[in-house]
Amino acid sequence: MKVFAYSYRKFDEAPYFEKYCAQLGIELGYTELDPTMETAHLAQGYEYISILLTRVDAQLVEEFARMGVKMISNRLIGVDHIDVKRAKELGIRISNAPYGANCVADFTLMLMLMSIRHMKQMMRRGEMNDFTLPGIQGMEMANLTVGVLGTGKIGRAVIRNLSGFGCRILAYDLYQSEEAKKYAQYADLDTIFRTSDIVTLHMPLTDENYHIIDREALEKMKDGVVIVNTARGPLIDTEALLDALESGKVGAAGLDVVENEVGLYHNDWKNTVIHNRYIPLLRGFNNVVLTSHKAYYTDQSVEDMVRNSLLGCYYAEHNQENPFEI
Ligand code: NAD
Ligand code: COI
């Protein structure tokens, strides 16, 4: 069988593509380019394509369908960048590539700790030999209440990590998890917004939760609340967040994701103007740690992403049950 990989990264993915293509008997075609209307033709003759976090809209899905593509297999977890509805209408199957939750969960804890200990300011001052104390007094996790929104694989790993700090943990999800209940208490959104010192997001982006943290939600929150987002940018109304940062309502934020980031992050734009004003605005705040969608990025996750994306194609080709199919 043949698979075509877009956005192929020689510097870290190549050894895993080599290893798993050999194991699964896959003939690989690839390009370092992203899938677009201009590059779609490169996958001509391939029924399976593997992609990263790049926009695959209805027009591109239709082009792939016209070319005879049977499956779009993600090398990641989220699928909000793909027009899944149109793909399914056209008979294209969608698969994702789950990987261990520790990478994002650990990163989330790092963003929480950096936020409550004013790490960005501390480092900025330190670079100029300013070793003063005013303005950077931190808080201790054990004294705080953390609201975890989404208790799937990553949310539960965050809760496990948090359990070691002795903080109070509140949780919210459409479905309750027995594992999460070991350390966290489920509550409604309103209670979580009103009582949490830190609110952290761990749900996929869907039509239902777009801007789940909006102006109204922020108004309900405690003064000085810390917002952490390692899930998807559009879960937060960024305009409302910027206002809340300016007013001091939000005391700090740790954001690995931001609205309208697709196509920007993981690329070098230093010689051009980026078409996302939220990034420079947020980066300008002393109390915002902004990372460029790197929470997932570890040695373990990259191997899992490549393997599971290829496995999704392999299962489909061999009529085997595919646990990664959406
Ligand atoms: P998961 O499917 O295991 O868990 C998601 C949870 O969210 C589920 O329990 C689900 O019931 C809940 N949920 C869905 N919609 C909801 C809603 N409207 N209200 C409340 N709960 C809702 O997924 P996961 O592996 O934990 O990943 C979560 C998300 O994290 C992914 O979808 C992806 O967007 C994001 N992610 C980010 C990175 C990164 O590098 N920053 C890496 C991996 C995943
Ligand atoms: C995901 O797996 O959903 C991610 O967000 C990571 C991706 C950008 C590689």
Short mmCIF file of C-alpha atoms and ligand atoms in Angstrom, two decimals:
data_model
loop_
_atom_site.label_atom_id
_atom_site.label_comp_id
_atom_site.label_asym_id
_atom_site.label_seq_id
_atom_site.Cartn_x
_atom_site.Cartn_y
_atom_site.Cartn_z
CA MET A 1 0.00 0.00 0.00
CA LYS A 2 1.02 3.62 -0.56
CA VAL A 3 0.77 6.62 1.79
CA PHE A 4 1.60 10.24 0.95
CA ALA A 5 2.81 12.42 3.86
CA TYR A 6 2.45 16.20 3.72
CA SER A 7 4.47 18.59 5.95
CA TYR A 8 7.08 15.81 6.33
CA ARG A 9 9.83 16.80 8.76
CA LYS A 10 13.25 15.35 7.95
CA PHE A 11 14.84 16.46 11.20
CA ASP A 12 12.63 14.45 13.55
CA GLU A 13 9.93 12.42 11.77
CA ALA A 14 12.03 10.76 9.06
CA PRO A 15 13.50 7.89 11.17
CA TYR A 16 10.02 6.94 12.39
CA PHE A 17 8.51 7.04 8.91
CA GLU A 18 11.34 4.78 7.76
CA LYS A 19 10.91 2.38 10.68
CA TYR A 20 7.10 2.03 10.54
CA CYS A 21 6.79 2.03 6.76
CA ALA A 22 9.23 -0.89 6.72
CA GLN A 23 7.29 -2.71 9.47
CA LEU A 24 3.89 -2.16 7.84
CA GLY A 25 4.94 -2.67 4.23
CA ILE A 26 4.06 0.90 3.24
CA GLU A 27 5.53 2.68 0.23
CA LEU A 28 5.88 6.34 1.27
CA GLY A 29 5.68 9.45 -0.86
CA TYR A 30 6.25 12.75 0.87
CA THR A 31 6.71 16.48 0.65
CA GLU A 32 7.81 19.05 3.19
CA LEU A 33 5.06 21.31 1.82
CA ASP A 34 1.65 21.64 3.45
CA PRO A 35 -1.46 20.36 1.67
CA THR A 36 -3.08 23.18 -0.33
CA MET A 37 -4.90 23.47 -3.63
CA GLU A 38 -1.48 24.11 -5.20
CA THR A 39 0.18 21.01 -3.69
CA ALA A 40 -2.79 18.60 -3.82
CA HIS A 41 -1.56 17.13 -7.13
CA LEU A 42 1.58 15.80 -5.38
CA ALA A 43 -0.60 13.12 -3.77
CA GLN A 44 -1.98 11.97 -7.14
CA GLY A 45 -2.06 8.17 -7.18
CA TYR A 46 -2.22 7.83 -3.38
CA GLU A 47 -5.37 6.66 -1.56
CA TYR A 48 -4.02 7.54 1.88
CA ILE A 49 -2.60 10.87 2.95
CA SER A 50 -1.03 11.83 6.27
CA ILE A 51 -1.19 15.45 7.45
CA LEU A 52 -0.23 17.71 10.38
CA LEU A 53 -2.03 20.80 11.73
CA THR A 54 -2.82 22.44 8.38
CA ARG A 55 -6.19 23.67 7.18
CA VAL A 56 -8.02 21.13 4.99
CA ASP A 57 -11.20 22.97 4.03
CA ALA A 58 -14.17 21.82 1.93
CA GLN A 59 -12.50 22.85 -1.34
CA LEU A 60 -9.35 20.86 -0.59
CA VAL A 61 -11.35 17.88 0.64
CA GLU A 62 -13.28 17.96 -2.64
CA GLU A 63 -10.01 18.03 -4.59
CA PHE A 64 -8.68 15.02 -2.67
CA ALA A 65 -11.98 13.18 -3.25
CA ARG A 66 -11.69 13.91 -6.97
CA MET A 67 -8.17 12.41 -6.90
CA GLY A 68 -9.48 9.22 -5.27
CA VAL A 69 -8.13 9.75 -1.73
CA LYS A 70 -9.81 7.29 0.66
CA MET A 71 -8.44 8.46 4.00
CA ILE A 72 -6.99 11.62 5.53
CA SER A 73 -4.90 10.42 8.43
CA ASN A 74 -3.81 13.03 10.94
CA ARG A 75 -0.46 12.90 12.68
CA LEU A 76 -2.13 14.57 15.66
CA ILE A 77 -5.14 14.38 17.99
CA GLY A 78 -7.41 17.34 17.16
CA VAL A 79 -9.42 17.29 13.92
CA ASP A 80 -10.89 20.81 14.00
CA HIS A 81 -8.61 21.90 11.11
CA ILE A 82 -10.32 19.45 8.73
CA ASP A 83 -13.79 19.80 7.22
CA VAL A 84 -14.75 16.38 8.59
CA LYS A 85 -18.41 16.74 7.59
CA ARG A 86 -17.59 17.38 3.91
CA ALA A 87 -14.99 14.59 3.91
CA LYS A 88 -17.52 12.09 5.22
CA GLU A 89 -20.14 13.23 2.72
CA LEU A 90 -17.61 12.45 -0.01
CA GLY A 91 -16.69 9.07 1.53
CA ILE A 92 -13.22 10.09 2.77
CA ARG A 93 -12.43 8.51 6.12
CA ILE A 94 -10.66 10.52 8.82
CA SER A 95 -8.23 9.03 11.31
CA ASN A 96 -6.20 10.72 14.05
CA ALA A 97 -3.03 9.72 15.89
CA PRO A 98 -3.46 9.69 19.63
CA TYR A 99 -0.27 9.81 21.66
CA GLY A 100 0.47 9.75 25.38
CA ALA A 101 -1.06 12.54 27.44
CA ASN A 102 2.00 13.23 29.59
CA CYS A 103 3.64 15.59 27.09
CA VAL A 104 0.77 18.09 27.16
CA ALA A 105 -0.06 17.48 30.83
CA ASP A 106 3.51 18.20 31.94
CA PHE A 107 3.64 21.33 29.78
CA THR A 108 0.33 22.49 31.29
CA LEU A 109 1.76 22.23 34.79
CA MET A 110 4.81 24.18 33.62
CA LEU A 111 2.56 26.99 32.31
CA MET A 112 0.61 27.02 35.59
CA LEU A 113 3.78 27.25 37.67
CA MET A 114 5.34 29.88 35.40
CA SER A 115 2.14 31.92 35.68
CA ILE A 116 1.71 31.82 39.45
CA ARG A 117 5.45 32.45 40.08
CA HIS A 118 5.75 35.35 37.57
CA MET A 119 8.49 33.50 35.75
CA LYS A 120 8.38 35.65 32.61
CA GLN A 121 8.98 38.84 34.59
CA MET A 122 11.61 37.15 36.76
CA MET A 123 13.56 36.04 33.68
CA ARG A 124 13.16 39.36 31.88
CA ARG A 125 14.41 41.25 34.93
CA GLY A 126 17.22 38.76 35.52
CA GLU A 127 18.56 39.28 32.00
CA MET A 128 19.16 42.92 32.95
CA ASN A 129 20.63 42.10 36.36
CA ASP A 130 17.47 43.43 38.01
CA PHE A 131 17.15 41.09 40.98
CA THR A 132 14.44 43.01 42.85
CA LEU A 133 11.37 41.54 44.54
CA PRO A 134 8.40 43.93 44.18
CA GLY A 135 5.72 42.72 41.81
CA ILE A 136 6.83 39.11 41.57
CA GLN A 137 5.57 37.57 44.80
CA GLY A 138 4.13 34.19 43.85
CA MET A 139 1.38 31.92 45.09
CA GLU A 140 1.60 28.31 46.30
CA MET A 141 -0.28 25.60 44.45
CA ALA A 142 -1.42 23.98 47.71
CA ASN A 143 -3.42 27.13 48.54
CA LEU A 144 -5.22 27.24 45.20
CA THR A 145 -8.30 25.77 43.52
CA VAL A 146 -7.74 24.57 39.96
CA GLY A 147 -10.67 24.11 37.56
CA VAL A 148 -9.97 21.51 34.87
CA LEU A 149 -12.31 21.81 31.87
CA GLY A 150 -12.28 18.50 30.00
CA THR A 151 -11.34 15.26 31.74
CA GLY A 152 -10.36 13.12 28.77
CA LYS A 153 -6.85 11.69 28.45
CA ILE A 154 -4.99 14.99 28.86
CA GLY A 155 -7.33 16.48 31.48
CA ARG A 156 -6.98 13.32 33.60
CA ALA A 157 -3.18 13.39 33.28
CA VAL A 158 -3.23 17.05 34.39
CA ILE A 159 -5.37 16.07 37.38
CA ARG A 160 -2.92 13.27 38.28
CA ASN A 161 -0.03 15.73 38.05
CA LEU A 162 -1.93 18.30 40.15
CA SER A 163 -2.73 15.74 42.82
CA GLY A 164 0.89 15.86 43.96
CA PHE A 165 0.66 19.58 44.73
CA GLY A 166 -2.14 19.34 47.29
CA CYS A 167 -4.41 21.88 45.60
CA ARG A 168 -8.20 21.60 45.43
CA ILE A 169 -9.21 20.27 42.00
CA LEU A 170 -12.58 20.91 40.37
CA ALA A 171 -13.51 19.28 37.08
CA TYR A 172 -16.04 19.73 34.29
CA ASP A 173 -16.84 17.50 31.32
CA LEU A 174 -19.87 16.30 29.40
CA TYR A 175 -19.10 12.84 30.82
CA GLN A 176 -17.67 12.14 34.27
CA SER A 177 -14.63 9.92 34.70
CA GLU A 178 -14.18 7.63 37.70
CA GLU A 179 -10.42 8.06 37.41
CA ALA A 180 -10.73 11.87 37.62
CA LYS A 181 -12.97 11.53 40.68
CA LYS A 182 -10.07 10.02 42.64
CA TYR A 183 -8.54 13.48 42.95
CA ALA A 184 -11.10 15.96 41.61
CA GLN A 185 -14.64 16.95 42.37
CA TYR A 186 -16.97 17.51 39.40
CA ALA A 187 -18.83 20.82 39.41
CA ASP A 188 -20.89 22.89 36.98
CA LEU A 189 -19.19 25.50 34.82
CA ASP A 190 -20.60 28.39 36.83
CA THR A 191 -19.13 27.05 40.09
CA ILE A 192 -15.79 26.41 38.44
CA PHE A 193 -15.65 29.91 36.98
CA ARG A 194 -16.59 31.53 40.30
CA THR A 195 -14.30 29.53 42.59
CA SER A 196 -11.16 28.60 40.65
CA ASP A 197 -7.84 30.41 41.00
CA ILE A 198 -6.59 28.65 37.86
CA VAL A 199 -8.79 27.54 34.94
CA THR A 200 -7.21 25.10 32.48
CA LEU A 201 -8.70 23.88 29.18
CA HIS A 202 -8.49 20.29 27.87
CA MET A 203 -11.31 19.70 25.40
CA PRO A 204 -11.46 19.43 21.61
CA LEU A 205 -12.75 22.47 19.72
CA THR A 206 -16.34 21.88 18.60
CA ASP A 207 -19.29 24.04 17.55
CA GLU A 208 -20.64 23.74 21.10
CA ASN A 209 -17.62 25.00 23.02
CA TYR A 210 -16.37 27.78 20.70
CA HIS A 211 -15.48 30.69 23.07
CA ILE A 212 -16.45 28.66 26.15
CA ILE A 213 -14.34 31.27 27.95
CA ASP A 214 -16.06 34.44 26.78
CA ARG A 215 -16.59 37.87 28.31
CA GLU A 216 -19.41 36.62 30.53
CA ALA A 217 -17.37 33.69 31.82
CA LEU A 218 -14.39 35.95 32.56
CA GLU A 219 -16.62 38.38 34.46
CA LYS A 220 -17.73 35.55 36.77
CA MET A 221 -14.15 34.58 37.60
CA LYS A 222 -12.14 35.58 40.65
CA ASP A 223 -10.06 38.73 40.34
CA GLY A 224 -6.54 37.74 39.33
CA VAL A 225 -7.58 34.34 37.93
CA VAL A 226 -4.96 32.45 35.90
CA ILE A 227 -6.05 31.05 32.51
CA VAL A 228 -4.14 28.17 30.94
CA ASN A 229 -4.92 26.88 27.44
CA THR A 230 -3.08 23.96 25.88
CA ALA A 231 -6.14 22.76 23.93
CA ARG A 232 -7.32 25.03 21.09
CA GLY A 233 -7.22 28.84 20.70
CA PRO A 234 -10.89 29.41 19.77
CA LEU A 235 -12.03 27.98 23.11
CA ILE A 236 -11.22 31.49 24.41
CA ASP A 237 -12.59 34.80 23.10
CA THR A 238 -9.18 36.46 22.74
CA GLU A 239 -10.61 40.00 22.54
CA ALA A 240 -12.31 39.43 25.89
CA LEU A 241 -9.13 37.93 27.33
CA LEU A 242 -7.07 40.93 26.21
CA ASP A 243 -9.54 43.28 27.93
CA ALA A 244 -9.46 41.14 31.08
CA LEU A 245 -5.64 41.16 31.10
CA GLU A 246 -5.62 44.94 30.71
CA SER A 247 -8.10 45.44 33.54
CA GLY A 248 -6.28 42.99 35.84
CA LYS A 249 -9.31 40.69 36.06
CA VAL A 250 -7.05 37.99 34.65
CA GLY A 251 -3.83 37.93 36.68
CA ALA A 252 -1.83 35.77 34.28
CA ALA A 253 -2.21 33.45 31.33
CA GLY A 254 -0.25 30.52 29.93
CA LEU A 255 -1.26 29.97 26.31
CA ASP A 256 0.19 27.29 24.06
CA VAL A 257 -2.56 27.91 21.51
CA VAL A 258 -4.24 31.02 20.15
CA GLU A 259 -7.07 31.90 17.79
CA ASN A 260 -6.17 31.90 14.06
CA GLU A 261 -2.85 30.13 14.56
CA VAL A 262 -3.32 27.40 11.95
CA GLY A 263 -0.61 27.74 9.31
CA LEU A 264 1.43 30.16 11.45
CA TYR A 265 2.90 28.14 14.27
CA HIS A 266 5.79 25.75 13.53
CA ASN A 267 6.93 28.04 10.69
CA ASP A 268 9.49 30.86 10.53
CA TRP A 269 7.95 34.30 9.83
CA LYS A 270 10.80 36.48 11.09
CA ASN A 271 11.25 38.26 7.76
CA THR A 272 7.60 39.05 7.19
CA VAL A 273 4.46 40.38 8.84
CA ILE A 274 2.32 37.79 10.56
CA HIS A 275 -1.41 37.93 9.96
CA ASN A 276 -2.39 37.47 13.58
CA ARG A 277 -2.43 40.52 15.83
CA TYR A 278 -3.25 38.48 18.92
CA ILE A 279 0.23 36.95 19.00
CA PRO A 280 2.21 40.23 19.38
CA LEU A 281 -0.44 41.71 21.66
CA LEU A 282 -0.45 38.75 24.04
CA ARG A 283 3.33 38.40 23.92
CA GLY A 284 3.63 42.03 25.05
CA PHE A 285 2.11 41.31 28.46
CA ASN A 286 4.53 40.66 31.33
CA ASN A 287 2.09 38.16 32.77
CA VAL A 288 1.39 36.11 29.64
CA VAL A 289 3.54 33.14 28.73
CA LEU A 290 2.86 32.48 25.06
CA THR A 291 4.25 29.31 23.49
CA SER A 292 3.74 28.32 19.88
CA HIS A 293 1.74 25.08 20.09
CA LYS A 294 4.64 23.01 21.38
CA ALA A 295 3.04 21.29 24.38
CA TYR A 296 2.93 18.01 22.48
CA TYR A 297 6.50 18.16 21.24
CA THR A 298 8.57 15.37 22.82
CA ASP A 299 10.60 12.40 21.57
CA GLN A 300 7.83 10.00 22.59
CA SER A 301 4.96 11.92 20.98
CA VAL A 302 6.59 12.34 17.55
CA GLU A 303 7.19 8.60 17.26
CA ASP A 304 3.59 7.86 18.35
CA MET A 305 2.19 10.42 15.89
CA VAL A 306 3.97 8.95 12.89
CA ARG A 307 3.25 5.34 13.89
CA ASN A 308 -0.44 5.85 14.63
CA SER A 309 -1.07 7.91 11.51
CA LEU A 310 0.43 5.11 9.39
CA LEU A 311 -1.40 2.46 11.41
CA GLY A 312 -4.73 4.21 10.72
CA CYS A 313 -4.07 3.85 6.98
CA TYR A 314 -2.88 0.25 7.41
CA TYR A 315 -6.03 -0.76 9.34
CA ALA A 316 -8.28 0.78 6.69
CA GLU A 317 -6.42 -0.89 3.82
CA HIS A 318 -6.55 -4.29 5.57
CA ASN A 319 -10.20 -3.95 6.67
CA GLN A 320 -9.18 -4.11 10.32
CA GLU A 321 -10.91 -2.22 13.10
CA ASN A 322 -9.29 1.22 13.36
CA PRO A 323 -9.41 2.61 16.91
CA PHE A 324 -8.20 5.98 15.62
CA GLU A 325 -10.99 6.57 13.10
CA ILE A 326 -13.22 9.60 13.75
P1 NAD B 1 -9.93 13.39 24.76
O1 NAD B 1 -10.86 13.10 23.64
O2 NAD B 1 -9.29 12.24 25.48
O3 NAD B 1 -10.70 14.27 25.86
C1 NAD B 1 -11.48 15.37 25.55
C2 NAD B 1 -12.54 15.53 26.64
O4 NAD B 1 -13.26 16.74 26.38
C3 NAD B 1 -13.56 14.38 26.65
O5 NAD B 1 -13.65 13.86 27.96
C4 NAD B 1 -14.86 15.04 26.21
O6 NAD B 1 -16.02 14.49 26.81
C5 NAD B 1 -14.63 16.48 26.67
N1 NAD B 1 -15.46 17.45 25.95
C6 NAD B 1 -15.67 17.54 24.63
N2 NAD B 1 -16.50 18.58 24.37
C7 NAD B 1 -16.80 19.14 25.56
C8 NAD B 1 -17.61 20.24 25.95
N3 NAD B 1 -18.27 20.97 25.05
N4 NAD B 1 -17.72 20.52 27.27
C9 NAD B 1 -17.05 19.77 28.18
N5 NAD B 1 -16.26 18.72 27.88
C10 NAD B 1 -16.15 18.40 26.57
O7 NAD B 1 -8.84 14.37 24.18
P2 NAD B 1 -7.40 14.69 24.79
O8 NAD B 1 -6.42 13.72 24.27
O9 NAD B 1 -7.53 14.87 26.26
O10 NAD B 1 -7.08 16.09 24.06
C11 NAD B 1 -7.87 17.24 24.31
C12 NAD B 1 -7.53 18.31 23.30
O11 NAD B 1 -6.22 18.81 23.54
C13 NAD B 1 -7.44 17.83 21.84
O12 NAD B 1 -8.70 17.74 21.23
C14 NAD B 1 -6.59 18.89 21.20
O13 NAD B 1 -7.41 19.94 20.74
C15 NAD B 1 -5.74 19.40 22.36
N6 NAD B 1 -4.31 19.02 22.19
C16 NAD B 1 -3.37 20.00 22.23
C17 NAD B 1 -2.03 19.67 22.11
C18 NAD B 1 -0.94 20.69 22.18
O14 NAD B 1 0.19 20.41 21.74
N7 NAD B 1 -1.18 21.87 22.70
C19 NAD B 1 -1.67 18.33 21.94
C20 NAD B 1 -2.66 17.36 21.93
C21 NAD B 1 -3.98 17.71 22.05
C1 COI B 2 -2.86 17.70 18.58
O1 COI B 2 -2.33 16.57 18.52
O2 COI B 2 -4.10 17.84 18.55
C2 COI B 2 -2.02 18.89 18.69
O3 COI B 2 -2.54 19.93 19.03
C3 COI B 2 -0.57 18.82 18.37
C4 COI B 2 -0.33 19.14 16.93
C5 COI B 2 -0.25 20.58 16.63
C6 COI B 2 0.90 18.49 16.38
#
